[in-house]
PDB file of C-alpha atoms and ligand atoms in Angstrom:
ATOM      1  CA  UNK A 139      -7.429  13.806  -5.850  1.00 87.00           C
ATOM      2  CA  UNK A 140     -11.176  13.997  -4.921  1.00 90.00           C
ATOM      3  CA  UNK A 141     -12.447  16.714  -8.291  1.00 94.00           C
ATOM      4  CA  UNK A 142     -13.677  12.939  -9.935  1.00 96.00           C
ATOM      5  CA  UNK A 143     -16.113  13.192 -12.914  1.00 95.00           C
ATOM      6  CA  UNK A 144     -16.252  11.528 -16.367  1.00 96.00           C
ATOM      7  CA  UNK A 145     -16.896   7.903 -14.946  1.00 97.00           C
ATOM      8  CA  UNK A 146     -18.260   5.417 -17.081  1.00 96.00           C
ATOM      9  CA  UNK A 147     -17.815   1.403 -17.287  1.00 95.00           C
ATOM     10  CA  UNK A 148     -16.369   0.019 -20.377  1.00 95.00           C
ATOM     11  CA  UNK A 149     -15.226  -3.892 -21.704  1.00 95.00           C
ATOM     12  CA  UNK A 150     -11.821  -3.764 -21.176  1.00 95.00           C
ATOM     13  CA  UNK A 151      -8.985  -4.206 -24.518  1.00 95.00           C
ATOM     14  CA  UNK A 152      -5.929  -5.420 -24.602  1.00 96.00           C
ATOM     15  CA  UNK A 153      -4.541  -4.271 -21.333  1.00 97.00           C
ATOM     16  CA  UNK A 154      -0.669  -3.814 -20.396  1.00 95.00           C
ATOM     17  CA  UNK A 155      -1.881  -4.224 -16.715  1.00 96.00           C
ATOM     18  CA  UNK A 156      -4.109  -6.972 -16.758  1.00 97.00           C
ATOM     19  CA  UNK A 157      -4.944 -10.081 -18.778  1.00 97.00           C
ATOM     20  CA  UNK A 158      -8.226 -11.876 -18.180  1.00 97.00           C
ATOM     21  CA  UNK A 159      -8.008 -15.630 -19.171  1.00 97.00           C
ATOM     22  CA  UNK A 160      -9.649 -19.232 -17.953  1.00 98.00           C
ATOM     23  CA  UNK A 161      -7.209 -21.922 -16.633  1.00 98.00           C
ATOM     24  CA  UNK A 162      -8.765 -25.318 -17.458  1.00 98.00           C
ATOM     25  CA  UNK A 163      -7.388 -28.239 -15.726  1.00 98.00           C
ATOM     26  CA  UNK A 164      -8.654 -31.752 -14.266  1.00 98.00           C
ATOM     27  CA  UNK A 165      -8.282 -32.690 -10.635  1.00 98.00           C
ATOM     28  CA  UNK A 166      -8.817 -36.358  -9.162  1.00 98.00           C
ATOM     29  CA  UNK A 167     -10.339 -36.966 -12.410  1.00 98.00           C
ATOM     30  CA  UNK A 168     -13.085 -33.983 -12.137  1.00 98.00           C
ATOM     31  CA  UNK A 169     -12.785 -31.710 -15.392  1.00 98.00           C
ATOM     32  CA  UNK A 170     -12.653 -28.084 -13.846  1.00 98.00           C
ATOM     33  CA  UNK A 171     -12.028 -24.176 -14.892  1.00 98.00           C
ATOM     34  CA  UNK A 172     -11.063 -20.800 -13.007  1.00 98.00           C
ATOM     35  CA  UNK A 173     -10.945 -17.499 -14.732  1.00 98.00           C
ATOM     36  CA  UNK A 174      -7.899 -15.850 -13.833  1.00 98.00           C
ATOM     37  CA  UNK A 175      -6.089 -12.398 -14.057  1.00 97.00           C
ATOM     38  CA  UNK A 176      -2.093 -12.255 -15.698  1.00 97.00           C
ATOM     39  CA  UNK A 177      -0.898  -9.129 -13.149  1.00 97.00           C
ATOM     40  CA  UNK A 178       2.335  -7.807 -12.770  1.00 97.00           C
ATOM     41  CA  UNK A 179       4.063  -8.959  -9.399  1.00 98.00           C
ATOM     42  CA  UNK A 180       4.837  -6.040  -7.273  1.00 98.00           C
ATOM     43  CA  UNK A 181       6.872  -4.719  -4.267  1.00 98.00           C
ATOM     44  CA  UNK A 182       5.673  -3.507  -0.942  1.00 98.00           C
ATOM     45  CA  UNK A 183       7.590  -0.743   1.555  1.00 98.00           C
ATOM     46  CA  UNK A 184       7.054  -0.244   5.033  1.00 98.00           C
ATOM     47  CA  UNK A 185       8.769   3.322   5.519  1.00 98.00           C
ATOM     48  CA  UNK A 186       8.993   4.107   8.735  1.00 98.00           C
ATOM     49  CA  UNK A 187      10.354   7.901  10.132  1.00 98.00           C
ATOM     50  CA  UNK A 188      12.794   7.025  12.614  1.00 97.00           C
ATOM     51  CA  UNK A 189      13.072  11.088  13.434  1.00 96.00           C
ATOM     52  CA  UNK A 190       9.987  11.964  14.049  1.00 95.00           C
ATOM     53  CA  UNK A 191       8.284   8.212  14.732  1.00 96.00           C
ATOM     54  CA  UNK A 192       5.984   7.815  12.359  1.00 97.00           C
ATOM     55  CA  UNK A 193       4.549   5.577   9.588  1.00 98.00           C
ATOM     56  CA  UNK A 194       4.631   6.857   6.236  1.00 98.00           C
ATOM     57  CA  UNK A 195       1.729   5.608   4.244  1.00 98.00           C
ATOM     58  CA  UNK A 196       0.303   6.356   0.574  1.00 98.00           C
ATOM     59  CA  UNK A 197      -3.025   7.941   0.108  1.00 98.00           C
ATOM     60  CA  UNK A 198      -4.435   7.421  -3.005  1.00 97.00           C
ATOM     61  CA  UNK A 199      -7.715   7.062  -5.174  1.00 98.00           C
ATOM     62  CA  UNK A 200      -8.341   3.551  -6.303  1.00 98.00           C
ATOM     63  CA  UNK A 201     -10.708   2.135  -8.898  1.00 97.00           C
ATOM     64  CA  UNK A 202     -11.465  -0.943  -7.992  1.00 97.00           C
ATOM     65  CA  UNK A 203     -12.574   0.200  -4.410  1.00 97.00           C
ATOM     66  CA  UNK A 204     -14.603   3.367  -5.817  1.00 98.00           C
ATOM     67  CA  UNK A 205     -16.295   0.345  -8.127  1.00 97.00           C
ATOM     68  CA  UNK A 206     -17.476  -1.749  -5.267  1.00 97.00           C
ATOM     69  CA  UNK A 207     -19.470   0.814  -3.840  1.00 97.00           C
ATOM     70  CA  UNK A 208     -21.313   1.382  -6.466  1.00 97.00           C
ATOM     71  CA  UNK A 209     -24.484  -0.310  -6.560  1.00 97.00           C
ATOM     72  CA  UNK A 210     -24.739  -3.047  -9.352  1.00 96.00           C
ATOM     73  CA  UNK A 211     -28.230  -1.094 -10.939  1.00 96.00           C
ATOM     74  CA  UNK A 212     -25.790   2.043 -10.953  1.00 96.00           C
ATOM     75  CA  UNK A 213     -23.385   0.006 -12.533  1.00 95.00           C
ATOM     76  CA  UNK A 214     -25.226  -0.097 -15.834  1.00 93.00           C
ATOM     77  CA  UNK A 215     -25.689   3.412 -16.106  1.00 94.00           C
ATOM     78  CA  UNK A 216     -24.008   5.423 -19.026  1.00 94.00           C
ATOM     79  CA  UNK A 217     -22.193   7.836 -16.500  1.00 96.00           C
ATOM     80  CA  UNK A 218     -21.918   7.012 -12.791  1.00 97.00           C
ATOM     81  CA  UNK A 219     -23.634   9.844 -10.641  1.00 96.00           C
ATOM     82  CA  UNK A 220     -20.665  11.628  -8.979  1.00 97.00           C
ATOM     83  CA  UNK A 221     -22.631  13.644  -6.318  1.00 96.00           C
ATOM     84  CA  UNK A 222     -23.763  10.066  -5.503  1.00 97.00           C
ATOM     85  CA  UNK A 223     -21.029   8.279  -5.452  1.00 97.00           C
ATOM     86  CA  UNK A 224     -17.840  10.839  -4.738  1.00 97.00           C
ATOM     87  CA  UNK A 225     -14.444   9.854  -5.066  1.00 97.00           C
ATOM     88  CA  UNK A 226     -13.685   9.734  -1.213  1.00 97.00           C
ATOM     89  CA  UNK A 227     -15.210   6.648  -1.460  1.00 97.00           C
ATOM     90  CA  UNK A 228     -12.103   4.694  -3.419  1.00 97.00           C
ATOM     91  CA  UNK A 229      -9.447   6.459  -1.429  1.00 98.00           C
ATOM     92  CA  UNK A 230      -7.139   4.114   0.264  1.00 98.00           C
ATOM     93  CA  UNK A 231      -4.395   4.414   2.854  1.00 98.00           C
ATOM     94  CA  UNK A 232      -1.469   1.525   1.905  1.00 98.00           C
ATOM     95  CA  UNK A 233       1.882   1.305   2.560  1.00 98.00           C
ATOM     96  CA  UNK A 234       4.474   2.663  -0.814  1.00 98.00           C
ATOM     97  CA  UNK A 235       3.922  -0.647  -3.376  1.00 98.00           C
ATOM     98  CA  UNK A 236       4.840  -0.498  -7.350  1.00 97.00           C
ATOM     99  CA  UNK A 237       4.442  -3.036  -9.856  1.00 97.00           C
ATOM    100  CA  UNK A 238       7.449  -4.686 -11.084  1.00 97.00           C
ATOM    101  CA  UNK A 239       7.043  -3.794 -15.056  1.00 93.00           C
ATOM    102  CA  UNK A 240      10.659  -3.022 -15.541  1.00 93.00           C
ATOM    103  CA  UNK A 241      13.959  -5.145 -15.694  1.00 95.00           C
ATOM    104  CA  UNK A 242      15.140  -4.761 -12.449  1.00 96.00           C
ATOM    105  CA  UNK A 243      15.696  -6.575  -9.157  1.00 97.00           C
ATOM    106  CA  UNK A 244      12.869  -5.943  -6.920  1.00 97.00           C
ATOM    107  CA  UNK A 245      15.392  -3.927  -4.500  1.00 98.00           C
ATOM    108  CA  UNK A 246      15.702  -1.446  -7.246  1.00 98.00           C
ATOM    109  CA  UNK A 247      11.822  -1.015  -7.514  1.00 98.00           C
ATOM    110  CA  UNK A 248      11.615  -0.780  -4.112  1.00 98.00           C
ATOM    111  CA  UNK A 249      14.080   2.141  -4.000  1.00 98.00           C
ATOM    112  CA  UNK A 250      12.789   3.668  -6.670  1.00 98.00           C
ATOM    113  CA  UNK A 251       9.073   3.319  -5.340  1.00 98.00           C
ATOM    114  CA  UNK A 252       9.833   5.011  -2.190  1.00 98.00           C
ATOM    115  CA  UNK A 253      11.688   8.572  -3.975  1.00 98.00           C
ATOM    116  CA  UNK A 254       8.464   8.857  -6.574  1.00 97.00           C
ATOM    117  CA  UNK A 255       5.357   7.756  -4.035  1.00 98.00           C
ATOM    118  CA  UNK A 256       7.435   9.535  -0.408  1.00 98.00           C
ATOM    119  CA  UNK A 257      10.068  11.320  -1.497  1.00 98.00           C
ATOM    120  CA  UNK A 258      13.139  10.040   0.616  1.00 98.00           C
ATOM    121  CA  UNK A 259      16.382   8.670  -0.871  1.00 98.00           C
ATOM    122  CA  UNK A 260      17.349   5.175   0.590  1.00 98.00           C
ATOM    123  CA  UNK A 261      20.258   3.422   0.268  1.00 98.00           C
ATOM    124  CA  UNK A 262      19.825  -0.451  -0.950  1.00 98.00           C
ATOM    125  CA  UNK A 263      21.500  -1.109   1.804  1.00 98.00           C
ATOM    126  CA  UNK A 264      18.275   0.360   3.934  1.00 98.00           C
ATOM    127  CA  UNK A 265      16.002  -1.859   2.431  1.00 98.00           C
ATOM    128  CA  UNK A 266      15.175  -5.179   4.539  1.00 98.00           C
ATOM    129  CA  UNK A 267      13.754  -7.706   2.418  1.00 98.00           C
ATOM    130  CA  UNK A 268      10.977  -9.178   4.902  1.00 98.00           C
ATOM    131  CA  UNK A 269       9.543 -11.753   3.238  1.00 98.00           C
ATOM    132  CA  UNK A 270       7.305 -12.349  -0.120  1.00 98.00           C
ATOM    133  CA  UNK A 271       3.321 -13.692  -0.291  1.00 98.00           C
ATOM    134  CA  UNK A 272       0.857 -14.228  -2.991  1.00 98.00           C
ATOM    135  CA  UNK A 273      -1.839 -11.335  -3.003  1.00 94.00           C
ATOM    136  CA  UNK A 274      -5.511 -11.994  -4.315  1.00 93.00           C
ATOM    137  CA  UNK A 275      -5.417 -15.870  -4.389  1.00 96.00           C
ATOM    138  CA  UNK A 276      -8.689 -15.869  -6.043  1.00 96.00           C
ATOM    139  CA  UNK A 277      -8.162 -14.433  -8.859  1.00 97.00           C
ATOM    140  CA  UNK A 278      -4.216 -13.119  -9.502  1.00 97.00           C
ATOM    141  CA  UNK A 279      -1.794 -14.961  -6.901  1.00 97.00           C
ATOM    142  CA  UNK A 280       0.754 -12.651  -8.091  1.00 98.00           C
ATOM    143  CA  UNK A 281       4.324 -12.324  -6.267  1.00 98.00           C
ATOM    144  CA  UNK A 282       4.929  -8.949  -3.634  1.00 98.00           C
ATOM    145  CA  UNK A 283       7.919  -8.805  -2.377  1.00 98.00           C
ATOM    146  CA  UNK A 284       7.962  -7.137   1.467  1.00 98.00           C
ATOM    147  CA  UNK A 285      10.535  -5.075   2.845  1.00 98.00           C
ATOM    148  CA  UNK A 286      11.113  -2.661   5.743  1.00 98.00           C
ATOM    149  CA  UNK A 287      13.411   0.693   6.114  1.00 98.00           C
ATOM    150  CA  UNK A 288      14.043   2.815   8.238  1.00 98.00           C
ATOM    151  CA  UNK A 289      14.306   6.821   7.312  1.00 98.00           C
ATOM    152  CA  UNK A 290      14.890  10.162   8.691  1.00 98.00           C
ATOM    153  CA  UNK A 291      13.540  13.912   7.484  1.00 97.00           C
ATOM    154  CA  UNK A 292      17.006  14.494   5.701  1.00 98.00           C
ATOM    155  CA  UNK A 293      16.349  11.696   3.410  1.00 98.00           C
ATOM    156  CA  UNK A 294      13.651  13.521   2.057  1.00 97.00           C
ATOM    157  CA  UNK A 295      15.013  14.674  -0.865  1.00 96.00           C
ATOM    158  CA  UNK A 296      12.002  15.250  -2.883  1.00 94.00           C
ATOM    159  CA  UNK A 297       8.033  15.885  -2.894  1.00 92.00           C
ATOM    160  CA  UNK A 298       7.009  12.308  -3.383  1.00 95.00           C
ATOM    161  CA  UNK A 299       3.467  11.810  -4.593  1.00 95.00           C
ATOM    162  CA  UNK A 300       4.412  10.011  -7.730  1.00 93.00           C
ATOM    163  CA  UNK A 301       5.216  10.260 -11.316  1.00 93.00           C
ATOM    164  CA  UNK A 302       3.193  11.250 -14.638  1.00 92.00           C
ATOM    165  CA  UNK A 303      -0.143  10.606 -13.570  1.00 92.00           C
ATOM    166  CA  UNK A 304      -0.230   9.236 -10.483  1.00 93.00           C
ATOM    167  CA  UNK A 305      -1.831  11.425  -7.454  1.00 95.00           C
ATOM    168  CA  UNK A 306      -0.336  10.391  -4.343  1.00 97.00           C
ATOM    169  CA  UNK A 307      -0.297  11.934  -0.878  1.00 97.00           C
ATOM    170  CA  UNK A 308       1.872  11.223   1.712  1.00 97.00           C
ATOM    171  CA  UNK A 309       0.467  10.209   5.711  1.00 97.00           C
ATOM    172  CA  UNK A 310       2.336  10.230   8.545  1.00 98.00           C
ATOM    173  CA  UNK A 311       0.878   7.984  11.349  1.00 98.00           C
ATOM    174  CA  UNK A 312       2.107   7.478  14.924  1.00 96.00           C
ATOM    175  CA  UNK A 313       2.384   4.204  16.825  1.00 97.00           C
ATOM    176  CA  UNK A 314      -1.110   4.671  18.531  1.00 96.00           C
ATOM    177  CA  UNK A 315      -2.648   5.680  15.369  1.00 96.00           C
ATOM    178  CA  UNK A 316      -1.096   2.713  14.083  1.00 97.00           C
ATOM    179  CA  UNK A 317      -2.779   0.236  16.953  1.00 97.00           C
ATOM    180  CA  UNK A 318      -6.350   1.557  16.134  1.00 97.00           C
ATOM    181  CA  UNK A 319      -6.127   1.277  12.556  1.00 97.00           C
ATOM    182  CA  UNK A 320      -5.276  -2.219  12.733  1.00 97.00           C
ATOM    183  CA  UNK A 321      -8.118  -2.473  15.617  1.00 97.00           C
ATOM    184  CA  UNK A 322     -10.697  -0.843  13.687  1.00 96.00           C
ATOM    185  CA  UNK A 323     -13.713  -2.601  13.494  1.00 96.00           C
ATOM    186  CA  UNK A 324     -13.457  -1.586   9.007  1.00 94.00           C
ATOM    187  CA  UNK A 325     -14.309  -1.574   6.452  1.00 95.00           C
ATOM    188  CA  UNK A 326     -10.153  -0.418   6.937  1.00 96.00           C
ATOM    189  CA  UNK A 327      -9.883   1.422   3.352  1.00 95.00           C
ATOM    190  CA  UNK A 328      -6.295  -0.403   3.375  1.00 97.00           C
ATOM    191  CA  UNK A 329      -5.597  -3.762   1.588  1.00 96.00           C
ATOM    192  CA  UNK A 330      -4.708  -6.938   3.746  1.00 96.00           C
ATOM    193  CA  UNK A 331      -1.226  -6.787   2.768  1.00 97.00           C
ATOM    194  CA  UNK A 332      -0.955  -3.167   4.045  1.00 98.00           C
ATOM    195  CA  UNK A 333      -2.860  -4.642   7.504  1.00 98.00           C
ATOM    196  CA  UNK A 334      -0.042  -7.397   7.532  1.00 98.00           C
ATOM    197  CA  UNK A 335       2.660  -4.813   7.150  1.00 98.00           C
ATOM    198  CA  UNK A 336       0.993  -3.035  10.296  1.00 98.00           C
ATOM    199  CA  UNK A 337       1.167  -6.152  12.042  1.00 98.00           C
ATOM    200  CA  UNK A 338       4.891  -6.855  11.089  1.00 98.00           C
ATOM    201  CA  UNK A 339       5.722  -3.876  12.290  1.00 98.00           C
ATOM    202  CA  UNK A 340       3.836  -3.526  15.519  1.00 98.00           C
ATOM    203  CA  UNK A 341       4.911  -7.123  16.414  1.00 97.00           C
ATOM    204  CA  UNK A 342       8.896  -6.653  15.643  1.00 97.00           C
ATOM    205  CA  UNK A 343       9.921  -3.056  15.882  1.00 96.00           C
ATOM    206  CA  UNK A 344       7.594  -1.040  17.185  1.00 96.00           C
ATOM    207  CA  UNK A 345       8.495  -1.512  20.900  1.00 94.00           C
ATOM    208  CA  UNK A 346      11.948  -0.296  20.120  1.00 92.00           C
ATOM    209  CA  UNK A 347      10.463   3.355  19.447  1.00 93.00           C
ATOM    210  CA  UNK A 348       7.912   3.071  21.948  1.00 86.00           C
ATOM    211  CA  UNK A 349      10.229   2.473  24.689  1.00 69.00           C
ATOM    212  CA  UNK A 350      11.823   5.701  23.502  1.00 63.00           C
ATOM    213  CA  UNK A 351       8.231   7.722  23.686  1.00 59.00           C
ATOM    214  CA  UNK A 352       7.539   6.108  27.056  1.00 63.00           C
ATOM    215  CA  UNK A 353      11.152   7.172  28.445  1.00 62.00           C
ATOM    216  CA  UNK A 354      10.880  10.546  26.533  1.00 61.00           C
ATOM    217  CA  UNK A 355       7.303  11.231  28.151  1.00 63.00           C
ATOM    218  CA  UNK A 356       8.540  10.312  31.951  1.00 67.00           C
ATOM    219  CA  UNK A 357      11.592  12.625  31.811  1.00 66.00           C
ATOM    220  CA  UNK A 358       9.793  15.545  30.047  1.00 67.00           C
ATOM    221  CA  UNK A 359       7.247  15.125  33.416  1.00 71.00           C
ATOM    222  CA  UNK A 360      10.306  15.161  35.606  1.00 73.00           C
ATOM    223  CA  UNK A 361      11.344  18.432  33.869  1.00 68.00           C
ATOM    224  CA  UNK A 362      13.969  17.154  31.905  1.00 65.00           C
ATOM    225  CA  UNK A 363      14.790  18.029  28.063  1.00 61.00           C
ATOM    226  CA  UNK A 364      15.581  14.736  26.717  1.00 56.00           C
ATOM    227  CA  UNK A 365      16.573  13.671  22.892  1.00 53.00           C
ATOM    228  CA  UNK A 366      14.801  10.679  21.579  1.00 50.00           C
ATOM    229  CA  UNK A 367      16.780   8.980  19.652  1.00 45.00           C
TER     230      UNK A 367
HETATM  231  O1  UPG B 643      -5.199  -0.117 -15.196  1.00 67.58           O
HETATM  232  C1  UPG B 643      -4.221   0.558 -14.863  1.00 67.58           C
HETATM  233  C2  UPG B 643      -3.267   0.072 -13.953  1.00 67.58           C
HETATM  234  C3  UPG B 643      -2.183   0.865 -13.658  1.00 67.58           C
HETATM  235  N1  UPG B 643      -2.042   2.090 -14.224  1.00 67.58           N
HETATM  236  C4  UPG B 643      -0.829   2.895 -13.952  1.00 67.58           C
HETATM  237  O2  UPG B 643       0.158   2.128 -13.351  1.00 67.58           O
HETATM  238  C5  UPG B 643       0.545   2.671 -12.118  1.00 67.58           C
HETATM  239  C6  UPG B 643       0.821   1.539 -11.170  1.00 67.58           C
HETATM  240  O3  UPG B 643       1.296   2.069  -9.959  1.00 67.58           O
HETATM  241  P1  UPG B 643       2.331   1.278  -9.034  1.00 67.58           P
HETATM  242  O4  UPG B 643       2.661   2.205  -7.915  1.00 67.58           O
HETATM  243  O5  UPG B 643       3.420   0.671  -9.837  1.00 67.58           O
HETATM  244  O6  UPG B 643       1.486   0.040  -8.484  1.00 67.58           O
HETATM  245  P2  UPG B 643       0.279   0.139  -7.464  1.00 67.58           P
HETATM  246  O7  UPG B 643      -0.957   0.522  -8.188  1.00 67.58           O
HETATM  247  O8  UPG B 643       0.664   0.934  -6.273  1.00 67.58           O
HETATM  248  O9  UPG B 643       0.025  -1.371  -7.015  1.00 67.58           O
HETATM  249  C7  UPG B 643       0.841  -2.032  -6.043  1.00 67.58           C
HETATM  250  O10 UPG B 643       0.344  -1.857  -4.748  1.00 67.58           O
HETATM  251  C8  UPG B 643      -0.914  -2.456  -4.451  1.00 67.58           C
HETATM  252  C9  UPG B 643      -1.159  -2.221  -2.968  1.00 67.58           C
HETATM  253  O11 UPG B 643      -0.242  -2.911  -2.194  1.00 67.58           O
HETATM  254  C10 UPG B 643      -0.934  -3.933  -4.789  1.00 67.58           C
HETATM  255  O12 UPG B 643      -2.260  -4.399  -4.651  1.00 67.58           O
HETATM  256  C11 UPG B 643      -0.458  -4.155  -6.201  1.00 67.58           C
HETATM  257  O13 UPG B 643      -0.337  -5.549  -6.425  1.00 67.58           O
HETATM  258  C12 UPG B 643       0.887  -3.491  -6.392  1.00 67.58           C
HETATM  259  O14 UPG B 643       1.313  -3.640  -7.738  1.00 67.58           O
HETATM  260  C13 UPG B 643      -0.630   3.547 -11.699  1.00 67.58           C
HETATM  261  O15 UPG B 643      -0.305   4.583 -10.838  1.00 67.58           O
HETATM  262  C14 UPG B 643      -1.113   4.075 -13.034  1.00 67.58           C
HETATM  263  O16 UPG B 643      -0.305   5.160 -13.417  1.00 67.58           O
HETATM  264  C15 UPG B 643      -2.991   2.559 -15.088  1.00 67.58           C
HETATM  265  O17 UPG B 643      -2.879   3.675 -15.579  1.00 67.58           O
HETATM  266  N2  UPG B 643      -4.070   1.782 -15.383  1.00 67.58           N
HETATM  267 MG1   MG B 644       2.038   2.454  -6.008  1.00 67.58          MG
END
């Protein structure tokens, strides 16, 4: 994921990902513009490992972060100076997402999203549809679509890490690895709707396993073997 080299900046052609445009429009009689970007809408996952309690995240190297860093003078160069700028920089830690470029319902990308980016097999019937919110207002205000499940290790069924191209790897986190992220004083290399996911979770189910740590912990001192469920 990080053996990055090659990198140069070029105008972008007709893209099946993105389409750059300007919206003109007039508003309580003022004549006004915004330049806009046609993106797919997309599906979010929070995949959490009820067997061993842990988040399952997506590590992965992005683009668009890697481009922020660089400087805008380094910008213009022909190539961009790898030893300078290496590709740990645009890595980022998000929950499983896909874009929705196929005719399906957004349950089915969802499935589908978490057997080629994690690797476990989940029912429909596992996925919660949470709730859906527009992601980068400025520019996109496309549609994701939020949901939650639930798995255990014998739903992993394959590698995960995700298809053709793609160069995932898969991150387990715990509950207090979970509270620090989300306390971290950043730059978080997450996006907000991965933060928001955190939150979800940590606000509506994560007691329910940490009750289960905190009653596994006090029996295990008492000398007890104890099964967490
Ligand atoms: O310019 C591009 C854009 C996409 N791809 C390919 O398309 C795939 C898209 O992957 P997918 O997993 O479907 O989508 P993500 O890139 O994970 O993006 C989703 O997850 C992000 C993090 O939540 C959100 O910001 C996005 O809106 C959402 O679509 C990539 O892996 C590439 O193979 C390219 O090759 N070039
Ligand atoms: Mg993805």
């Amino acid at each position: 994921m990080e053996d990055l080299k090659d990198v140069f900046i070029s105008p972008l052609p007709d893209s099946p990902y993105v389409k750059p445009f300007r919206f003109n429009y007039t508003q309580n009689g003022k004549q006004k513009s915004w330049d806009l970007l046609e993106v797919h809408d997309s599906v979010a996952i929070i995949v959490f490992n009820i067997t061993r309690k842990v988040m399952v995240f997506v590590k992965q190297f992005r683009p668009a972060i890697y481009y922020n860093c660089i400087s805008p003078e380094d910008r213009k160069s022909t190539t961009i100076d790898t030893s300078k700028y290496p590709a740990s920089l645009g890595i980022a830690l998000e929950m499983c997402a896909g874009i929705i470029d196929k005719d399906k319902s957004v349950e089915h990308i969802a499935q589908e999203e978490v057997l080629e980016e994690c690797g476990y097999s989940v029912p429909l019937s596992g996925l919660h549809r949470i709730t859906s919110y527009r992601s980068g207002v400025g520019v996109q205000g496309a549609l994701q679509t939020f949901f939650y499940c639930e798995v255990t290790d014998a739903m992993k069924t394959e590698q995960g890490g995700g298809v053709d191209d793609e160069l995932i790897e898969v991150v387990e986190k715990t509950i207090p690895e979970i509270e620090e992220m989300v306390n971290s004083p950043g730059p978080i290399p997450s996006p907000p709707s991965c933060l928001f996911a955190l939150m979800w979770f940590l606000y509506n189910k994560a007691d329910k396993f940490r009750k289960t740590y905190e009653h596994h912990c006090a029996e295990c001192k008492k000398g007890k073997m104890v099964f967490v469920k």
